Tab-separated table of C-alpha atoms and ligand atoms in Angstrom:
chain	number	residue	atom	x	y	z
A	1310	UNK	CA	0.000	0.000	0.000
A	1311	UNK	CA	1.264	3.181	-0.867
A	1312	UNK	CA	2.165	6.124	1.811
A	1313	UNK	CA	-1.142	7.978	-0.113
A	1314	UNK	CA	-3.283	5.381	0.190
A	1315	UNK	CA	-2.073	4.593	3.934
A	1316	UNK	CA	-3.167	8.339	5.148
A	1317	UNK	CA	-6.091	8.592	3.002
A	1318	UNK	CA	-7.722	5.693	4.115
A	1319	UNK	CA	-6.269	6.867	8.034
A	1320	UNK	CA	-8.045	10.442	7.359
A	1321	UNK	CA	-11.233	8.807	6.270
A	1322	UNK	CA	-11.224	6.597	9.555
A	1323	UNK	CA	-10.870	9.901	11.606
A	1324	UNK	CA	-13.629	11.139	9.664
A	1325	UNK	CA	-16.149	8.802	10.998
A	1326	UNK	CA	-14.404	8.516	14.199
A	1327	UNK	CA	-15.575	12.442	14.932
A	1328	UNK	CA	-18.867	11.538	13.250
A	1329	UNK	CA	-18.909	13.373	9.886
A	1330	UNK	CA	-21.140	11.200	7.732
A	1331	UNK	CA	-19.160	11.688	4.469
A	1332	UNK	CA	-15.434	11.995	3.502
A	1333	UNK	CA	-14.353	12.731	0.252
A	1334	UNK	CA	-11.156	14.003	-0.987
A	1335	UNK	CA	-10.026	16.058	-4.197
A	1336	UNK	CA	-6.516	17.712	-5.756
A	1337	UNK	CA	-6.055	21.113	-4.816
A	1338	UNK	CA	-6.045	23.037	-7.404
A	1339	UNK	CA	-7.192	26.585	-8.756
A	1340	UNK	CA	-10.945	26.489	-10.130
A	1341	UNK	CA	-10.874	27.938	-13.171
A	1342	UNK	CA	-14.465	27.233	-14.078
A	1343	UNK	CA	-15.685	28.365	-10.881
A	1344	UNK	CA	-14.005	31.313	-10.567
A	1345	UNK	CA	-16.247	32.516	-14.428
A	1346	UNK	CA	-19.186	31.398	-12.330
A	1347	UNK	CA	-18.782	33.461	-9.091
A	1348	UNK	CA	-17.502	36.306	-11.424
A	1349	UNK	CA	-20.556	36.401	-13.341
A	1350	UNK	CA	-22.594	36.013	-9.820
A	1351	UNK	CA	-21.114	38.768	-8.520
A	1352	UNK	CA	-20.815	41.312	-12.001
A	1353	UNK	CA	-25.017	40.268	-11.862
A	1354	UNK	CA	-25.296	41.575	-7.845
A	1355	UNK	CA	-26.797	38.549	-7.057
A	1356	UNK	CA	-25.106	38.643	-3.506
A	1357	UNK	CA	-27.059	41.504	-2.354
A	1358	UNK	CA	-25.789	43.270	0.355
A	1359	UNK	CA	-23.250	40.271	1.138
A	1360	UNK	CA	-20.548	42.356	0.547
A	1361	UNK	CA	-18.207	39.516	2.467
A	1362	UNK	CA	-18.862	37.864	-0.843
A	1363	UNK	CA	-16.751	40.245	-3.004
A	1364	UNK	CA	-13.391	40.215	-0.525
A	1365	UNK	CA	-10.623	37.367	-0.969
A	1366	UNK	CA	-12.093	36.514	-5.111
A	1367	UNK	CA	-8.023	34.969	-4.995
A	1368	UNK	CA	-8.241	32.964	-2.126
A	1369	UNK	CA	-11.743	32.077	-3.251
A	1370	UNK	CA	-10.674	30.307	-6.384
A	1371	UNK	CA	-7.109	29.095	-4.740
A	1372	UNK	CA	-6.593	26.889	-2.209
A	1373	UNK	CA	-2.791	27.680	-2.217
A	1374	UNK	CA	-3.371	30.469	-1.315
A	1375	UNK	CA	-4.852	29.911	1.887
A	1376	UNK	CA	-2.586	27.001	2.761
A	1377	UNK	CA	0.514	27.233	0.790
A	1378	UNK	CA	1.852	24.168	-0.444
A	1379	UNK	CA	-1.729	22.773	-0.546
A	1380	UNK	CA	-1.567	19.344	-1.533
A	1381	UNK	CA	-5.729	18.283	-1.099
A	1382	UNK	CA	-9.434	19.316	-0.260
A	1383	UNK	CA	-10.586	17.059	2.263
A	1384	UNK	CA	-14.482	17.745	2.406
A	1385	UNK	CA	-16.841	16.440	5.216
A	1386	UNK	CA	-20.172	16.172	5.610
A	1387	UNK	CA	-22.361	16.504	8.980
A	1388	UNK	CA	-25.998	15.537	8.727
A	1389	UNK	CA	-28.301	17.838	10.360
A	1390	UNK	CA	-31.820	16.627	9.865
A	1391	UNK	CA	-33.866	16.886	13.177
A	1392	UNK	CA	-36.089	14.343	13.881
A	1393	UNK	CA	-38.587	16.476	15.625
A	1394	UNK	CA	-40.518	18.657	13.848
A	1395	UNK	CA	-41.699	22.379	14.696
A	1396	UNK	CA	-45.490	23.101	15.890
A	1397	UNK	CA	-48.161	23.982	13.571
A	1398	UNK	CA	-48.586	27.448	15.485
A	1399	UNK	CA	-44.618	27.890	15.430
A	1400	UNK	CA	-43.494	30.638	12.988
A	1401	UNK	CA	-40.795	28.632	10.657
A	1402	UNK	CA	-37.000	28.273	11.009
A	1403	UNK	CA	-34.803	26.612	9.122
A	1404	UNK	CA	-33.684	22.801	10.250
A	1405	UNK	CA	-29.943	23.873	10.101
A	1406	UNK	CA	-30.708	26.033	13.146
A	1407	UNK	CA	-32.261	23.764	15.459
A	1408	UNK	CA	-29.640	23.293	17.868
A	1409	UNK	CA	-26.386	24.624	18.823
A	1410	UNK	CA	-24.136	27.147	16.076
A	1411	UNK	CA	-22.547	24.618	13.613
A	1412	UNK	CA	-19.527	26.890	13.534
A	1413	UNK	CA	-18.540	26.175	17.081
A	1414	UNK	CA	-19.475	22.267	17.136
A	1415	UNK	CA	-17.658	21.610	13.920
A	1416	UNK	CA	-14.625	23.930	14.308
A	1417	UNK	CA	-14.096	22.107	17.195
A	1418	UNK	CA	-14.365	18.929	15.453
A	1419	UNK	CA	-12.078	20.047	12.883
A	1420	UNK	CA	-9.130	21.244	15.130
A	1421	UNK	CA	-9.019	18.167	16.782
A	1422	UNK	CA	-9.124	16.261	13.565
A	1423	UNK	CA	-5.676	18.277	12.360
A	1424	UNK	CA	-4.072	17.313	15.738
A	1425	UNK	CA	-4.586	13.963	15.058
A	1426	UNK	CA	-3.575	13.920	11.711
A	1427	UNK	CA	-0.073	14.915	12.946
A	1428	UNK	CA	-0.002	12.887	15.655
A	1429	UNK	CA	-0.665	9.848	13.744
A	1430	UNK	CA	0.751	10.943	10.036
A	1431	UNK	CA	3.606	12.909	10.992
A	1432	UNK	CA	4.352	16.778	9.973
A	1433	UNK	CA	0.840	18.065	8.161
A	1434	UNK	CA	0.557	21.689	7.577
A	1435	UNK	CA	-3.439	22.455	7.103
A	1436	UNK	CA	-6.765	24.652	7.700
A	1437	UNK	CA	-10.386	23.680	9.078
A	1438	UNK	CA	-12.807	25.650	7.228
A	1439	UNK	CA	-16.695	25.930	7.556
A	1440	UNK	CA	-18.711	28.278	6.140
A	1441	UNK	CA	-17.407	31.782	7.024
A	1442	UNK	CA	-14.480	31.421	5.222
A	1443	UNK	CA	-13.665	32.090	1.243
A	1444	UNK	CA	-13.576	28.374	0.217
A	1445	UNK	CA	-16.216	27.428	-2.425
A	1446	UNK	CA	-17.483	24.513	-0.012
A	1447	UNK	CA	-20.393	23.169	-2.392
A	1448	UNK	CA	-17.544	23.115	-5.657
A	1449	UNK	CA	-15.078	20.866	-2.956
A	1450	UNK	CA	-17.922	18.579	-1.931
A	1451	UNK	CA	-18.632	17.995	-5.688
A	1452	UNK	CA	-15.199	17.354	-7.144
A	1453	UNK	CA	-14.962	15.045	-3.721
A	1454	UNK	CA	-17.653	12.876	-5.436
A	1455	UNK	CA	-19.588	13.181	-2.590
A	1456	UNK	CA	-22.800	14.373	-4.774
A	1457	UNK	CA	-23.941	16.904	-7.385
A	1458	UNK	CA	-25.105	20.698	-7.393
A	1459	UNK	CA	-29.002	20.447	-7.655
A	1460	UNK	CA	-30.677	22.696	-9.195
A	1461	UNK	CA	-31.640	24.301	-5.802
A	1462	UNK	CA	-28.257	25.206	-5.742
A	1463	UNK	CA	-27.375	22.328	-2.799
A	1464	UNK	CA	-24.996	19.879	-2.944
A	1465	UNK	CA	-27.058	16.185	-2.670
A	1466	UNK	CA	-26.042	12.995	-2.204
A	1467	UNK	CA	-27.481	9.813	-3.568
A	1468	UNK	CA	-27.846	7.933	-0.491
A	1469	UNK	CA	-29.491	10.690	2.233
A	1470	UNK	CA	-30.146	13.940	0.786
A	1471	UNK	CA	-28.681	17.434	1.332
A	1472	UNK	CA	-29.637	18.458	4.316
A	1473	UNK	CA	-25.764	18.470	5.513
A	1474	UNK	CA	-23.311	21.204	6.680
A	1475	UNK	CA	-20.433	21.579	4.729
A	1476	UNK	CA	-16.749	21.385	5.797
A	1477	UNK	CA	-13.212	21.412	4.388
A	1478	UNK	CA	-9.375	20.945	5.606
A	1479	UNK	CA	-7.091	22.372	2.994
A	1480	UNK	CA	-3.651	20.146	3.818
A	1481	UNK	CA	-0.146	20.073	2.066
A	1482	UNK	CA	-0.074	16.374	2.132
A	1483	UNK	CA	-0.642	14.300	-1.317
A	1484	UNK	CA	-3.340	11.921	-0.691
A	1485	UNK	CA	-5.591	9.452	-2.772
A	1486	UNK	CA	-8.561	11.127	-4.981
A	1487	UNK	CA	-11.890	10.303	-5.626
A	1488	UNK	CA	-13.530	10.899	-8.687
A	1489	UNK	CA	-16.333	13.529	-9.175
A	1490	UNK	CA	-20.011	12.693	-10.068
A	1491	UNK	CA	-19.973	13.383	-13.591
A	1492	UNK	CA	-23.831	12.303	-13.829
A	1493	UNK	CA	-26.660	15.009	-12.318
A	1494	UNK	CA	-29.329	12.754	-10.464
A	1495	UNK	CA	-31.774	15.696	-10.655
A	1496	UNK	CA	-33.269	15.002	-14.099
A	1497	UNK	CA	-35.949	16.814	-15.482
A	1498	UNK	CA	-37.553	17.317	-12.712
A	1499	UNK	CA	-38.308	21.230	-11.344
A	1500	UNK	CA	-39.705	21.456	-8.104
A	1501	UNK	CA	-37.216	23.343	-5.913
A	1502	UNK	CA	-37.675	26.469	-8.763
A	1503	UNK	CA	-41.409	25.775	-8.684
A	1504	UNK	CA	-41.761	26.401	-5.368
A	1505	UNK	CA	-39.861	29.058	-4.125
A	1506	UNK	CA	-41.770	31.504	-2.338
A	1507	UNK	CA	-39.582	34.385	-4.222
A	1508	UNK	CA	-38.432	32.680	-7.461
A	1509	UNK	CA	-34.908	33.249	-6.078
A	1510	UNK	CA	-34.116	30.444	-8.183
A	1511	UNK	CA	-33.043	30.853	-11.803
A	1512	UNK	CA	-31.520	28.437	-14.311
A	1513	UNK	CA	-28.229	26.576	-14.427
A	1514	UNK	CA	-27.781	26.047	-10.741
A	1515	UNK	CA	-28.008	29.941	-9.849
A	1516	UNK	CA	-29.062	31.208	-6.910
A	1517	UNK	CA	-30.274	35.020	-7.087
A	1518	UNK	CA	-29.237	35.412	-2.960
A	1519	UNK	CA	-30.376	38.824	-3.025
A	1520	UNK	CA	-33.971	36.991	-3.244
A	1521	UNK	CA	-33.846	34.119	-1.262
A	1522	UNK	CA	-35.561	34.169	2.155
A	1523	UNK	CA	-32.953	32.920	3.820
A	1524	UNK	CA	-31.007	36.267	2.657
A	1525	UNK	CA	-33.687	38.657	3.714
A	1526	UNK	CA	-34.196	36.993	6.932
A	1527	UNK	CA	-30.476	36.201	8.144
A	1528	UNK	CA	-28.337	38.415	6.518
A	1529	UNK	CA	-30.096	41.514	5.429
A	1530	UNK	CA	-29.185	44.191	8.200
A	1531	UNK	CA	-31.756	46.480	7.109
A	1532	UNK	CA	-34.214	47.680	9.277
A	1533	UNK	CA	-36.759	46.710	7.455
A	1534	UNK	CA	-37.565	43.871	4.396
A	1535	UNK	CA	-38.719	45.356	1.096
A	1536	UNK	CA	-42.522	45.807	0.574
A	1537	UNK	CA	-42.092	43.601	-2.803
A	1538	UNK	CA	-41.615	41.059	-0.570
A	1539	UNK	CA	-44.568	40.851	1.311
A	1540	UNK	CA	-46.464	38.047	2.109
A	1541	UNK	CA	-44.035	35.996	-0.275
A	1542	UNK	CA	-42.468	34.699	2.915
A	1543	UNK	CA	-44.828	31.877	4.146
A	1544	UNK	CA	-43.900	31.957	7.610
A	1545	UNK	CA	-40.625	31.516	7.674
A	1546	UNK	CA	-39.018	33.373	10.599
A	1547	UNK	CA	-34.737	32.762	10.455
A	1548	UNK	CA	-33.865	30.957	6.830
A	1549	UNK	CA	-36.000	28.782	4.420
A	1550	UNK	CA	-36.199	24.998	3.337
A	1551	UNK	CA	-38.407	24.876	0.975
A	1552	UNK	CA	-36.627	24.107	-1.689
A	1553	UNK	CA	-34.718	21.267	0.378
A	1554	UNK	CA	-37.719	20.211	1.241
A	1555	UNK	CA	-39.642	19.386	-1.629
A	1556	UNK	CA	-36.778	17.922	-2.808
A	1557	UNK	CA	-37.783	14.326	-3.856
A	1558	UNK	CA	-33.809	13.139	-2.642
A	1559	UNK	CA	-34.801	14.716	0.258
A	1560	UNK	CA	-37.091	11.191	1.278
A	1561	UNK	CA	-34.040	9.730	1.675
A	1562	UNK	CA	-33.222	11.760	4.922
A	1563	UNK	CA	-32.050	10.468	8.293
A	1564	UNK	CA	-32.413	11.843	11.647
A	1565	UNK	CA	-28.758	13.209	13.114
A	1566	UNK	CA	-26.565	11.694	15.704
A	1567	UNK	CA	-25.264	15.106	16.992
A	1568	UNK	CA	-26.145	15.846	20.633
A	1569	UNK	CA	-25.136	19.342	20.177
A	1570	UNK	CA	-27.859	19.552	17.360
A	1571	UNK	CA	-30.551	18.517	19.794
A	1572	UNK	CA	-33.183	21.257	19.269
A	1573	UNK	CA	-33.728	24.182	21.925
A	1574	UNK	CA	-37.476	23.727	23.151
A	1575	UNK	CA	-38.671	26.779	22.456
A	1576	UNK	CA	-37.865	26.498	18.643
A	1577	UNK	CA	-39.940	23.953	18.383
A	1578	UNK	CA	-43.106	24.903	21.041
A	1579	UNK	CA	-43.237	28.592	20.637
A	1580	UNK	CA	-45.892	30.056	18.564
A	1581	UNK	CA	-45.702	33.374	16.982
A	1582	UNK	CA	-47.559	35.359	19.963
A	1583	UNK	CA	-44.811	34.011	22.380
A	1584	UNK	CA	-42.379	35.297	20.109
A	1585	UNK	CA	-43.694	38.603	19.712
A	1586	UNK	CA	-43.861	38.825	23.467
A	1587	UNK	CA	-40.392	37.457	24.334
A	1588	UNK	CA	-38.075	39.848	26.132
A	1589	UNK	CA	-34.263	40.992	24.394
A	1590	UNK	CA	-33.256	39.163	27.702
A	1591	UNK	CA	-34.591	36.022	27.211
A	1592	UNK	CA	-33.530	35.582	23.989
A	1593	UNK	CA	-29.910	36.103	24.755
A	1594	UNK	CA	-30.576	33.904	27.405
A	1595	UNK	CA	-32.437	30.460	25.576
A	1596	UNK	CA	-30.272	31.558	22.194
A	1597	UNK	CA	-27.085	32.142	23.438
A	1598	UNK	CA	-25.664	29.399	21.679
A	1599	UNK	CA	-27.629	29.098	18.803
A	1600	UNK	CA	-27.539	30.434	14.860
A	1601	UNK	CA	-30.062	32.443	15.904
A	1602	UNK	CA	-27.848	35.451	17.057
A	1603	UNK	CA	-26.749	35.976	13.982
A	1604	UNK	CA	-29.928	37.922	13.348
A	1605	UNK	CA	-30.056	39.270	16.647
A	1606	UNK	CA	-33.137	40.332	18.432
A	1607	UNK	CA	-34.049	43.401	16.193
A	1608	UNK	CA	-33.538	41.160	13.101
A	1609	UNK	CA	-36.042	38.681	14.771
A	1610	UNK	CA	-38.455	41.630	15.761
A	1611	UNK	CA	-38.346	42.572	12.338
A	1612	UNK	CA	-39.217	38.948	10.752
A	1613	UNK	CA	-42.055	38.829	13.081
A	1614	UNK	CA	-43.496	41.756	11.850
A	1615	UNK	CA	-42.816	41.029	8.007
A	1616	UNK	CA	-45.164	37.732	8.211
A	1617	UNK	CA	-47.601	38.648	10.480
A	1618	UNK	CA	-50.771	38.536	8.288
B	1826	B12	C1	-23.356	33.133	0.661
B	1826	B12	C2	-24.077	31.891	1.133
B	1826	B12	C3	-25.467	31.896	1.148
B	1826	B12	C4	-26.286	33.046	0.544
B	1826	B12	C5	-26.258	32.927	-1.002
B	1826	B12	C6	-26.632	31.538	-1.526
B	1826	B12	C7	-25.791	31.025	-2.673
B	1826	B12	N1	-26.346	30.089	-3.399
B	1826	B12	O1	-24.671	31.434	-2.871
B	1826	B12	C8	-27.679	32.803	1.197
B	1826	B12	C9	-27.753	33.643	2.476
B	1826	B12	C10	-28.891	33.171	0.344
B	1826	B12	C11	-27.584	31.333	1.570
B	1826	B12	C12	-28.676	30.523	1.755
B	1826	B12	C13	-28.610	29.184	2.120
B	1826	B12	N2	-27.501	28.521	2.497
B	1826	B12	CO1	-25.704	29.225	2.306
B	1826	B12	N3	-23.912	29.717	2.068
B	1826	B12	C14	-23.336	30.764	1.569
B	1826	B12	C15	-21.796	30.584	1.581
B	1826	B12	C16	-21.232	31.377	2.773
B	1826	B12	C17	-21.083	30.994	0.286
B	1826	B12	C18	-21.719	30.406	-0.981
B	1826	B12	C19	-21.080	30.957	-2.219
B	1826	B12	O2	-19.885	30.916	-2.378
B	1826	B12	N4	-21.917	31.514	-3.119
B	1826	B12	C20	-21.491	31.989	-4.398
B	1826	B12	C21	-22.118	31.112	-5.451
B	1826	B12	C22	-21.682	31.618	-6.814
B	1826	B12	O3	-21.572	29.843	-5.207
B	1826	B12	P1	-22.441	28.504	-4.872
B	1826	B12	O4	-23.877	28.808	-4.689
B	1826	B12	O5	-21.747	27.766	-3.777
B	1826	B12	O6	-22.309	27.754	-6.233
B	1826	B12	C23	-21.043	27.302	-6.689
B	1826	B12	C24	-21.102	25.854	-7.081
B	1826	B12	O7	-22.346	25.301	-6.766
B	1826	B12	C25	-20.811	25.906	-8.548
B	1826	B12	N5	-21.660	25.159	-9.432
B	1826	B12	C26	-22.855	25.473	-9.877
B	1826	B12	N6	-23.213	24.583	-10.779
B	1826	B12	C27	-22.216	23.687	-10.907
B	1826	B12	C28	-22.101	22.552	-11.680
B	1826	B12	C29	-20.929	21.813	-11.585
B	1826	B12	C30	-20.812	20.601	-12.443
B	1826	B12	C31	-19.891	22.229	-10.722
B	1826	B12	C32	-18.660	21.461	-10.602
B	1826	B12	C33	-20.056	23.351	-9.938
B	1826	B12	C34	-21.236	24.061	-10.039
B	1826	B12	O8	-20.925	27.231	-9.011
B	1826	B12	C35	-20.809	28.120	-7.959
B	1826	B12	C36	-19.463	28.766	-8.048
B	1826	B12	O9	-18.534	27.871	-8.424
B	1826	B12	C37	-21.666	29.035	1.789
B	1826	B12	C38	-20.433	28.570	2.578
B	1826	B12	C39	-19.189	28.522	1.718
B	1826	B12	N7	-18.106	29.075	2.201
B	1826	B12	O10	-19.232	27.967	0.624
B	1826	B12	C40	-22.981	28.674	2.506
B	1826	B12	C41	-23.639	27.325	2.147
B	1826	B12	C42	-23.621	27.187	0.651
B	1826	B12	N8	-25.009	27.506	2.598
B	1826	B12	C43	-25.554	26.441	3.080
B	1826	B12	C44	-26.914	26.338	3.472
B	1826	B12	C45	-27.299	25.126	4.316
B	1826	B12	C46	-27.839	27.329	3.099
B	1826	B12	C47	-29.368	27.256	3.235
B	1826	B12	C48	-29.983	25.894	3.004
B	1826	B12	C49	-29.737	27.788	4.635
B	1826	B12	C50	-31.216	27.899	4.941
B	1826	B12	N9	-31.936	26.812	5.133
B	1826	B12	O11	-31.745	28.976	5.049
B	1826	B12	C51	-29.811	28.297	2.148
B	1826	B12	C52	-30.009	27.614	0.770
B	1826	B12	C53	-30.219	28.574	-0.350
B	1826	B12	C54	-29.867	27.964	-1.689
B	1826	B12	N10	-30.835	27.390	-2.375
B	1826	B12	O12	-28.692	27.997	-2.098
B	1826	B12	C55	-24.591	25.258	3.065
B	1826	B12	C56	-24.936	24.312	1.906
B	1826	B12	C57	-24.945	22.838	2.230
B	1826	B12	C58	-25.302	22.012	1.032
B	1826	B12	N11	-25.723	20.776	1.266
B	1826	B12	O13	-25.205	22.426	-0.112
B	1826	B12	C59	-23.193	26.013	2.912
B	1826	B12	C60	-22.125	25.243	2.157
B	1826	B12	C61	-22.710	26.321	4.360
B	1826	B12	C62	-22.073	25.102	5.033
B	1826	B12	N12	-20.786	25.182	5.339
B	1826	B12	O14	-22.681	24.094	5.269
B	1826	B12	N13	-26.289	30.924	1.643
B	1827	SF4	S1	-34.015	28.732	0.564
B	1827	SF4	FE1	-36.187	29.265	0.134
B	1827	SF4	S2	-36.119	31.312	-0.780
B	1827	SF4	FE2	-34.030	30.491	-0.844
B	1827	SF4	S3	-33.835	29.531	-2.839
B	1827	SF4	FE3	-34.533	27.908	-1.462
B	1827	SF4	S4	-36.773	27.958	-1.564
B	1827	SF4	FE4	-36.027	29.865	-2.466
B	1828	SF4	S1	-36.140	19.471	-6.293
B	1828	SF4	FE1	-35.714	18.361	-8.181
B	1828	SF4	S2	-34.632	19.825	-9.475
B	1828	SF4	FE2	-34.596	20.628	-7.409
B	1828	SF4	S3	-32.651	19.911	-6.588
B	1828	SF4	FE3	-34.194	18.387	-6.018
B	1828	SF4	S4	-34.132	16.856	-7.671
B	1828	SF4	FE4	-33.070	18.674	-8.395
């Protein structure tokens, strides 16, 4: 067995070990192709007000240059599909945000997975990345051949779906590759663009963020949500599913292992009028550690009020 094919099959080991439920590994190297795509994404202002989305284009489209020496994308997957399910009366948030941040529980995950990839491989210079950082995270997971970019603009996988956090370690050590899904399992089917609530999604995998729900209601800072908007929303608080979930791979979800991801009660019980009466202290109090401080308590205020019939 080769030195390559000794750590790669080591790395995918620790992988499962700190219970990421996929592991797939490709080359660093620029993307070319990408880089036209989030070019033309960005020349069309489809990020909005994400203006995070125009810094580091370079390190965006360059793994080198955020590790130098880089070597391979190691992308992992974390399942986050709740077995419990919201109340009818609840006013809707996104599954992702159930539990505890996903920043903190896999960051942590991720730090200790570099540790022991030098304890056990030797010398391996290398970044844990999810989310906030410029990595293309849905392009990784693809060339990985973990699954393909649906329409919706998610990355899904054959055997459970998408509804998965994202995660990458960008090493200088030459390991074995796996080959990309060449095929695209969506077929002619159209739902996710049928049935978003604001036709945020447009052809050839693009997503017009500057529409999407989960835009207005996470990471617009606005006071307020434009009028053209209104009642488009269809009670979603903090993010949007839909187009995850009438996504017919989506049948193929499992419920998550992940204590941390254990919902907070109130997400689930409270209905809107306990929202609207909740105090700025008891929110920093029950969401302290959850992705729901990202929108703060005004941001929240301000949801309310945009779907209240
Ligand atoms: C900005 C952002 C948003 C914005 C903009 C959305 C967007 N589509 O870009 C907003 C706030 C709207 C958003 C919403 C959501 N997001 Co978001 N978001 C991001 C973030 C930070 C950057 C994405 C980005 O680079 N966008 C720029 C566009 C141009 O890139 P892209 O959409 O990723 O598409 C690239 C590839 O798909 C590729 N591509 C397209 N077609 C094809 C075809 C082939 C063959 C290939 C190879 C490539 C390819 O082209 C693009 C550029 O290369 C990533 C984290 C990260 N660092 O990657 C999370 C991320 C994409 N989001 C995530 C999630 C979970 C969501 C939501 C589901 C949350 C929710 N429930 O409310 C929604 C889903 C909306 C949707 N349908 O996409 C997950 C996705 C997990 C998954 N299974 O795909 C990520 C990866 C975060 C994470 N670490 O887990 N998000
Ligand atoms: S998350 Fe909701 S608003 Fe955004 S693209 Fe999907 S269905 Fe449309
Ligand atoms: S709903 Fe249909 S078109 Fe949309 S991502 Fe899923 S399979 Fe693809």
């Amino acid at each position: 067995m080769s030195t390559a094919e000794k750590n790669t099959n080591l790395i995918k080991a620790l992988a499962a070990n700190y219970g990421f439920d996929y592991c797939g590994i490709a080359k660093a190297q620029r993307l070319d192709e990408d880089a036209r795509r989030l070019e033309s994404w960005l020349n069309k202002g489809l990020h909005g007000s994400m203006q995070y989305m125009e810094n580091h284009f370079d390190l965006r489209i360059d793994p080198s240059k955020l590790v130098p020496g880089a070597r391979s994308v190691i992308t992992l997957l974390l399942n986050y599909f709740p077995e419990q399910k919201q109340s009818e009366a609840a006013p809707k948030i996104s599954k992702y945000a159930f539990g505890n941040d996903y920043h903190e529980v896999i960051r942590s995950k991720l730090k200790l997975f570099l540790v022991e990839m030098n304890e056990q491989i030797g010398e391996v210079h290398g970044r844990g990345f999810v989310d906030s950082a410029p990595v293309l995270e849905r392009t990784w997971a693809q060339k990985a051949g973990i699954g393909w970019i649906g329409k919706n603009g998610n990355l899904i996988t054959k055997q459970s779906g998408s509804f998965f956090f994202i995660a990458t370690l960008i090493v200088d050590l030459e390991l074995e590759y796996d080959n990309a899904i060449a095929k695209d399992y969506c077929g002619t089917c159209t739902k996710c663009i049928d049935e978003c609530p604001t036709d945020a999604i447009l052809s050839d995998k693009i997503i017009d963020g500057s529409k999407c729900i989960s835009y207005f209601t996470i990471e617009l800072k606005d006071a307020l949500i434009p009028d053209a908007q209104k009642d488009k929303f269809d009670n979603w608080m903090f993010g949007c599913d839909t187009c995850q979930d009438v996504c017919p791979w989506n049948r193929f979800s499992k419920s998550n292992n992940e204590i941390a991801f254990t919902p907070i009660p109130e997400i689930l019980n409270l209905s809107t009028n306990d929202w609207e009466a909740m105090t700025e202290e008891s929110f920093k109090t029950i969401f302290k550690n959850s992705p729901l401080k990202r929108a703060k308590f005004e941001g929240i205020k301000r949801n309310l009020n945009f779907i209240k019939k």
